[in-house]
Amino acid sequence: MKKLKVHFVGIKGVGMTPLAIIAKEAGFTVTGSDVSDEFITDAALRNAGINKIQDFSKENIQDQDLVIITGAHGGYDNIEAKEAVDKKIKVITQGEAVGIFMEGSIFGKSFLGVSVAGTHGKTTTSAMIASILKENKMDPSYVIGTSHVESLGAPGHFGSGKYFIAEADEYATEPRSNKKAKFLWQFPKILVITNIEFDHPDVYSSLDEIRNAFLAFSNQMGSAGLLIACGDDPEVAKLLKDSKCKIVTYGFNKDNNYILDNVHFSGDHMFFALSSYGTV
C-alpha cells in the first residue's frame, strides 16, 4: 500500500481533525492549513504531532496525492483547492473522505462500517459505541466530531480492529456546489438513527425531504444491512415502514425490540434496565 501525502484545507474543523489523525496514524504524510484563531481541536492536532500551516496559500499545495476540503473556507473556491485542481491533484470533500476511509482500501484493509446518524446525538452515540468496542479490546477506528472524548482520548483513531465508527451528517457535501447529503458517501453495514427533526433549512425545504434523505441512506445498505433505530421518534417510525434492511428498534415504548426502563442517575453515572422483546 502506498503511503499517501494528504493535505487538509481547514484541518481544525471538528470533522477534519479526526480524519487527519487517522491518516497520520495510518502512516500517511499529513499537512493542513487553517485560520490562526484558536480552535477546540488545536490540542488534539498537537498531541497527534500534526503541524498546521496558518492561513491559506497556493504555496501550501506542492506534491500531495490528495487534498481534502470542507464546505467552510470557500469549499472548492478556496485558493488551495483551486491550486490542487490546477496541479491535477485529486480534491475531495470531508464527507467523501469519511466514506473512503470507512471503505478501507485506501489503507489496504477492509472495515465493517458503523454509521451514526440523527439530527441530535451523533457525537455522543458514536463515542459510546467506540468506547464499548475499545473497552472490549476490539481496537476500532473512529471519526467523532469533537476535540476530545474522555474514554477515548483523541477524536480520531486508526485501529487494528475490523470496525470503523463514523458520525453520519445529513448536511450538504459542499453547500455551494453539491447538495448531496454528506452521509450518502458512507456505505456502512450497520446504521444507527437516533432521531429525525427539521434542520438545515438552507439545504432542505421540509421535514419530509430530510426524512427521505435518511431513508435513502438506510436503503443504500440493502437487505444485508442492519438499521438500529429509536422507535420512539415519530419521524423515524415513518421511515421504518419503507426501509429495506433488517431493523432493530430501541426506546421506552413497549413496541420496541429493546426497551429501556428504570432510568436513574447517581452522581455522574446513569443506570437503567434493558429488556428484549420481539424478533431481533
CSV table of C-alpha atoms in Angstrom, one decimal:
chain,number,residue,atom,x,y,z
A,1,MET,CA,0.0,0.0,0.0
A,2,LYS,CA,1.3,3.4,-1.0
A,3,LYS,CA,1.7,5.9,1.9
A,4,LEU,CA,-0.1,8.9,0.6
A,5,LYS,CA,0.6,12.6,1.1
A,6,VAL,CA,-2.7,14.2,2.2
A,7,HIS,CA,-3.4,17.9,2.8
A,8,PHE,CA,-6.4,19.1,4.8
A,9,VAL,CA,-7.9,22.5,3.9
A,10,GLY,CA,-9.5,23.7,7.2
A,11,ILE,CA,-7.8,21.0,9.3
A,12,LYS,CA,-9.0,22.4,12.6
A,13,GLY,CA,-12.7,21.6,11.8
A,14,VAL,CA,-14.3,19.0,14.1
A,15,GLY,CA,-15.0,16.8,11.0
A,16,MET,CA,-11.4,17.2,9.6
A,17,THR,CA,-9.3,16.8,12.7
A,18,PRO,CA,-10.3,13.1,13.3
A,19,LEU,CA,-9.6,12.3,9.6
A,20,ALA,CA,-6.2,13.9,9.8
A,21,ILE,CA,-5.3,11.9,12.9
A,22,ILE,CA,-6.4,8.7,11.3
A,23,ALA,CA,-4.3,9.4,8.2
A,24,LYS,CA,-1.3,10.2,10.4
A,25,GLU,CA,-1.7,7.0,12.5
A,26,ALA,CA,-2.0,5.0,9.2
A,27,GLY,CA,1.4,6.3,8.2
A,28,PHE,CA,0.4,8.9,5.7
A,29,THR,CA,2.2,12.2,5.4
A,30,VAL,CA,-0.3,14.8,6.7
A,31,THR,CA,-0.3,18.6,6.2
A,32,GLY,CA,-3.0,21.0,6.9
A,33,SER,CA,-3.9,24.7,6.8
A,34,ASP,CA,-6.4,26.8,8.7
A,35,VAL,CA,-7.0,30.3,10.2
A,36,SER,CA,-4.9,31.4,13.1
A,37,ASP,CA,-7.8,31.6,15.6
A,38,GLU,CA,-7.6,29.1,18.5
A,39,PHE,CA,-10.0,26.1,18.0
A,40,ILE,CA,-11.0,23.3,20.3
A,41,THR,CA,-9.2,20.8,18.1
A,42,ASP,CA,-5.7,22.5,18.4
A,43,ALA,CA,-4.7,20.3,21.3
A,44,ALA,CA,-5.7,17.1,19.6
A,45,LEU,CA,-3.7,18.0,16.5
A,46,ARG,CA,-0.6,18.9,18.6
A,47,ASN,CA,-0.9,15.7,20.5
A,48,ALA,CA,-1.0,13.8,17.2
A,49,GLY,CA,2.1,15.5,16.0
A,50,ILE,CA,0.4,17.3,13.2
A,51,ASN,CA,1.7,20.7,12.3
A,52,LYS,CA,-0.7,23.3,11.0
A,53,ILE,CA,0.0,26.0,8.4
A,54,GLN,CA,-1.6,29.3,9.3
A,55,ASP,CA,-3.7,30.8,6.6
A,56,PHE,CA,-4.4,29.5,3.1
A,57,SER,CA,-1.9,29.9,0.3
A,58,LYS,CA,-1.3,28.2,-3.1
A,59,GLU,CA,2.2,27.6,-1.9
A,60,ASN,CA,0.8,25.0,0.6
A,61,ILE,CA,-0.1,22.7,-2.3
A,62,GLN,CA,3.0,21.0,-3.6
A,63,ASP,CA,3.3,17.3,-4.4
A,64,GLN,CA,0.4,15.9,-2.3
A,65,ASP,CA,-1.6,12.9,-3.6
A,66,LEU,CA,-4.9,14.0,-2.1
A,67,VAL,CA,-6.4,17.3,-0.9
A,68,ILE,CA,-9.5,17.2,1.4
A,69,ILE,CA,-11.7,20.2,1.7
A,70,THR,CA,-14.8,21.2,3.7
A,71,GLY,CA,-17.8,23.4,2.9
A,72,ALA,CA,-16.1,26.0,5.1
A,73,HIS,CA,-13.4,28.4,4.0
A,74,GLY,CA,-14.8,28.7,0.5
A,75,GLY,CA,-15.0,25.0,-0.3
A,76,TYR,CA,-13.9,24.3,-3.9
A,77,ASP,CA,-13.3,28.1,-4.3
A,78,ASN,CA,-10.6,28.1,-1.6
A,79,ILE,CA,-7.2,29.1,-3.1
A,80,GLU,CA,-5.7,25.8,-2.1
A,81,ALA,CA,-8.5,23.7,-3.7
A,82,LYS,CA,-8.1,25.7,-6.9
A,83,GLU,CA,-4.3,25.2,-6.9
A,84,ALA,CA,-4.7,21.5,-6.4
A,85,VAL,CA,-7.1,21.3,-9.3
A,86,ASP,CA,-4.6,23.2,-11.5
A,87,LYS,CA,-1.9,20.7,-10.5
A,88,LYS,CA,-4.2,17.8,-11.2
A,89,ILE,CA,-4.2,16.7,-7.6
A,90,LYS,CA,-7.3,14.8,-6.5
A,91,VAL,CA,-9.6,17.0,-4.4
A,92,ILE,CA,-12.5,15.5,-2.3
A,93,THR,CA,-14.7,16.8,0.4
A,94,GLN,CA,-14.8,15.8,4.1
A,95,GLY,CA,-17.9,13.8,3.5
A,96,GLU,CA,-16.4,11.9,0.6
A,97,ALA,CA,-13.3,11.3,2.7
A,98,VAL,CA,-15.2,9.7,5.6
A,99,GLY,CA,-16.8,7.3,3.1
A,100,ILE,CA,-13.4,6.4,1.5
A,101,PHE,CA,-11.8,5.9,4.9
A,102,MET,CA,-14.6,3.7,6.1
A,103,GLU,CA,-14.4,1.6,3.0
A,104,GLY,CA,-10.8,0.9,3.9
A,105,SER,CA,-9.0,0.2,0.6
A,106,ILE,CA,-7.0,3.4,0.9
A,107,PHE,CA,-5.4,1.8,3.9
A,108,GLY,CA,-5.1,-1.6,2.3
A,109,LYS,CA,-7.8,-3.2,4.6
A,110,SER,CA,-11.5,-3.7,4.8
A,111,PHE,CA,-13.7,-2.3,7.6
A,112,LEU,CA,-17.1,-3.1,8.9
A,113,GLY,CA,-18.7,0.3,8.9
A,114,VAL,CA,-21.0,1.6,11.6
A,115,SER,CA,-22.6,4.9,10.9
A,116,VAL,CA,-24.4,7.0,13.4
A,117,ALA,CA,-27.0,9.4,12.0
A,118,GLY,CA,-29.7,11.7,13.5
A,119,THR,CA,-30.5,15.3,14.0
A,120,HIS,CA,-29.2,15.1,17.6
A,121,GLY,CA,-26.9,12.8,19.5
A,122,LYS,CA,-24.5,11.7,16.7
A,123,THR,CA,-21.3,12.7,18.6
A,124,THR,CA,-22.3,11.2,21.9
A,125,THR,CA,-23.7,7.9,20.4
A,126,SER,CA,-20.6,7.5,18.2
A,127,ALA,CA,-18.3,8.0,21.2
A,128,MET,CA,-20.3,5.5,23.3
A,129,ILE,CA,-20.1,2.8,20.6
A,130,ALA,CA,-16.4,3.4,20.0
A,131,SER,CA,-15.8,3.3,23.8
A,132,ILE,CA,-17.6,0.0,24.2
A,133,LEU,CA,-15.6,-1.6,21.4
A,134,LYS,CA,-12.4,-0.2,22.8
A,135,GLU,CA,-13.2,-1.5,26.3
A,136,ASN,CA,-13.7,-4.9,24.8
A,137,LYS,CA,-10.3,-4.9,23.2
A,138,MET,CA,-11.6,-4.6,19.6
A,139,ASP,CA,-9.5,-1.5,18.8
A,140,PRO,CA,-12.0,0.2,16.5
A,141,SER,CA,-11.2,3.0,14.1
A,142,TYR,CA,-13.4,6.1,14.6
A,143,VAL,CA,-14.3,9.6,13.4
A,144,ILE,CA,-16.0,11.6,16.1
A,145,GLY,CA,-16.8,15.3,15.5
A,146,THR,CA,-15.3,16.8,18.7
A,147,SER,CA,-11.9,17.7,20.2
A,148,HIS,CA,-11.6,15.1,22.9
A,149,VAL,CA,-13.5,12.1,24.3
A,150,GLU,CA,-12.7,11.2,27.9
A,151,SER,CA,-13.0,7.5,27.4
A,152,LEU,CA,-11.1,7.5,24.1
A,153,GLY,CA,-8.7,10.5,24.0
A,154,ALA,CA,-8.4,11.8,20.5
A,155,PRO,CA,-11.5,12.2,18.3
A,156,GLY,CA,-10.0,10.0,15.6
A,157,HIS,CA,-8.1,6.7,15.6
A,158,PHE,CA,-6.8,4.2,13.1
A,159,GLY,CA,-7.4,0.9,14.8
A,160,SER,CA,-6.3,-2.6,14.1
A,161,GLY,CA,-9.8,-4.0,14.5
A,162,LYS,CA,-12.5,-4.5,11.9
A,163,TYR,CA,-14.9,-1.8,13.0
A,164,PHE,CA,-15.0,1.8,11.7
A,165,ILE,CA,-17.3,4.1,13.6
A,166,ALA,CA,-18.3,7.4,12.0
A,167,GLU,CA,-20.8,10.2,12.5
A,168,ALA,CA,-23.1,10.5,9.6
A,169,ASP,CA,-24.0,14.1,8.8
A,170,GLU,CA,-27.2,14.9,6.8
A,171,TYR,CA,-25.8,18.3,5.8
A,172,ALA,CA,-24.8,19.1,2.2
A,173,THR,CA,-21.5,17.7,0.8
A,174,GLU,CA,-20.5,21.2,-0.3
A,175,PRO,CA,-23.3,23.7,0.1
A,176,ARG,CA,-22.3,25.9,-2.8
A,177,SER,CA,-21.9,23.2,-5.5
A,178,ASN,CA,-23.1,19.8,-4.2
A,179,LYS,CA,-26.3,19.5,-2.1
A,180,LYS,CA,-25.9,15.7,-1.8
A,181,ALA,CA,-26.2,14.7,1.9
A,182,LYS,CA,-22.8,14.0,3.3
A,183,PHE,CA,-23.8,10.7,4.8
A,184,LEU,CA,-24.7,9.3,1.4
A,185,TRP,CA,-21.0,8.9,0.8
A,186,GLN,CA,-20.9,6.2,3.6
A,187,PHE,CA,-21.8,2.6,2.9
A,188,PRO,CA,-21.9,1.0,6.4
A,189,LYS,CA,-23.1,-2.5,7.3
A,190,ILE,CA,-24.8,-1.1,10.4
A,191,LEU,CA,-26.6,2.2,10.7
A,192,VAL,CA,-27.9,3.9,13.9
A,193,ILE,CA,-30.5,6.6,13.6
A,194,THR,CA,-31.2,8.4,16.9
A,195,ASN,CA,-33.9,10.9,15.7
A,196,ILE,CA,-35.1,13.0,12.8
A,197,GLU,CA,-36.2,16.7,13.0
A,198,PHE,CA,-36.3,19.6,10.7
A,199,ASP,CA,-32.8,21.2,10.4
A,200,HIS,CA,-30.6,22.8,7.8
A,201,PRO,CA,-33.3,24.9,6.1
A,202,ASP,CA,-30.6,26.2,3.7
A,203,VAL,CA,-30.4,22.7,2.3
A,204,TYR,CA,-33.8,21.1,3.0
A,205,SER,CA,-37.2,22.6,2.2
A,206,SER,CA,-39.3,20.4,4.5
A,207,LEU,CA,-39.2,17.7,7.2
A,208,ASP,CA,-40.3,15.2,4.6
A,209,GLU,CA,-37.3,16.0,2.5
A,210,ILE,CA,-35.0,15.4,5.4
A,211,ARG,CA,-36.7,12.1,6.3
A,212,ASN,CA,-36.4,10.9,2.7
A,213,ALA,CA,-32.6,11.6,2.8
A,214,PHE,CA,-32.4,9.4,5.9
A,215,LEU,CA,-34.4,6.8,4.2
A,216,ALA,CA,-32.2,6.9,1.1
A,217,PHE,CA,-29.2,6.4,3.4
A,218,SER,CA,-30.8,3.4,5.1
A,219,ASN,CA,-31.8,1.8,1.8
A,220,GLN,CA,-28.2,2.1,0.5
A,221,MET,CA,-27.4,-0.8,2.8
A,222,GLY,CA,-30.0,-3.1,1.1
A,223,SER,CA,-31.3,-6.2,2.8
A,224,ALA,CA,-27.9,-7.2,4.2
A,225,GLY,CA,-27.7,-4.1,6.3
A,226,LEU,CA,-28.8,-3.6,9.9
A,227,LEU,CA,-30.7,-0.5,11.0
A,228,ILE,CA,-30.7,0.3,14.7
A,229,ALA,CA,-33.3,3.0,15.3
A,230,CYS,CA,-35.1,4.9,18.1
A,231,GLY,CA,-38.6,3.6,17.7
A,232,ASP,CA,-40.0,6.3,19.9
A,233,ASP,CA,-39.2,9.0,17.4
A,234,PRO,CA,-42.3,9.7,15.1
A,235,GLU,CA,-40.3,10.6,12.0
A,236,VAL,CA,-38.0,7.5,12.4
A,237,ALA,CA,-41.2,5.4,12.8
A,238,LYS,CA,-42.4,6.7,9.4
A,239,LEU,CA,-39.0,5.8,7.8
A,240,LEU,CA,-39.1,2.3,9.2
A,241,LYS,CA,-42.2,1.5,7.1
A,242,ASP,CA,-40.2,2.0,3.9
A,243,SER,CA,-36.7,0.7,5.0
A,244,LYS,CA,-35.4,-2.3,3.1
A,245,CYS,CA,-32.9,-3.6,5.6
A,246,LYS,CA,-33.2,-5.6,8.8
A,247,ILE,CA,-34.5,-3.3,11.7
A,248,VAL,CA,-33.9,-3.4,15.4
A,249,THR,CA,-35.6,-0.7,17.5
A,250,TYR,CA,-34.9,0.7,20.9
A,251,GLY,CA,-36.6,3.2,23.3
A,252,PHE,CA,-39.1,3.5,26.1
A,253,ASN,CA,-42.1,2.4,24.1
A,254,LYS,CA,-43.2,-1.2,24.7
A,255,ASP,CA,-43.3,-1.8,20.9
A,256,ASN,CA,-39.5,-1.6,20.6
A,257,ASN,CA,-37.3,-4.6,20.4
A,258,TYR,CA,-35.1,-3.3,23.2
A,259,ILE,CA,-36.9,-1.4,26.0
A,260,LEU,CA,-35.3,1.0,28.5
A,261,ASP,CA,-36.8,1.1,31.9
A,262,ASN,CA,-36.0,2.3,35.4
A,263,VAL,CA,-33.6,5.0,34.2
A,264,HIS,CA,-32.0,7.0,37.1
A,265,PHE,CA,-28.8,8.9,37.9
A,266,SER,CA,-26.4,8.6,40.8
A,267,GLY,CA,-23.6,11.1,40.8
A,268,ASP,CA,-22.0,11.1,37.3
A,269,HIS,CA,-23.5,7.7,36.4
A,270,MET,CA,-26.7,6.7,34.7
A,271,PHE,CA,-28.3,3.4,35.4
A,272,PHE,CA,-31.2,1.6,33.5
A,273,ALA,CA,-32.8,-1.8,32.9
A,274,LEU,CA,-32.9,-3.2,29.4
A,275,SER,CA,-35.5,-5.7,28.3
A,276,SER,CA,-35.7,-7.5,24.9
A,277,TYR,CA,-38.9,-8.4,23.2
A,278,GLY,CA,-39.9,-9.4,19.7
A,279,THR,CA,-37.8,-10.7,16.8
A,280,VAL,CA,-34.2,-9.4,16.9
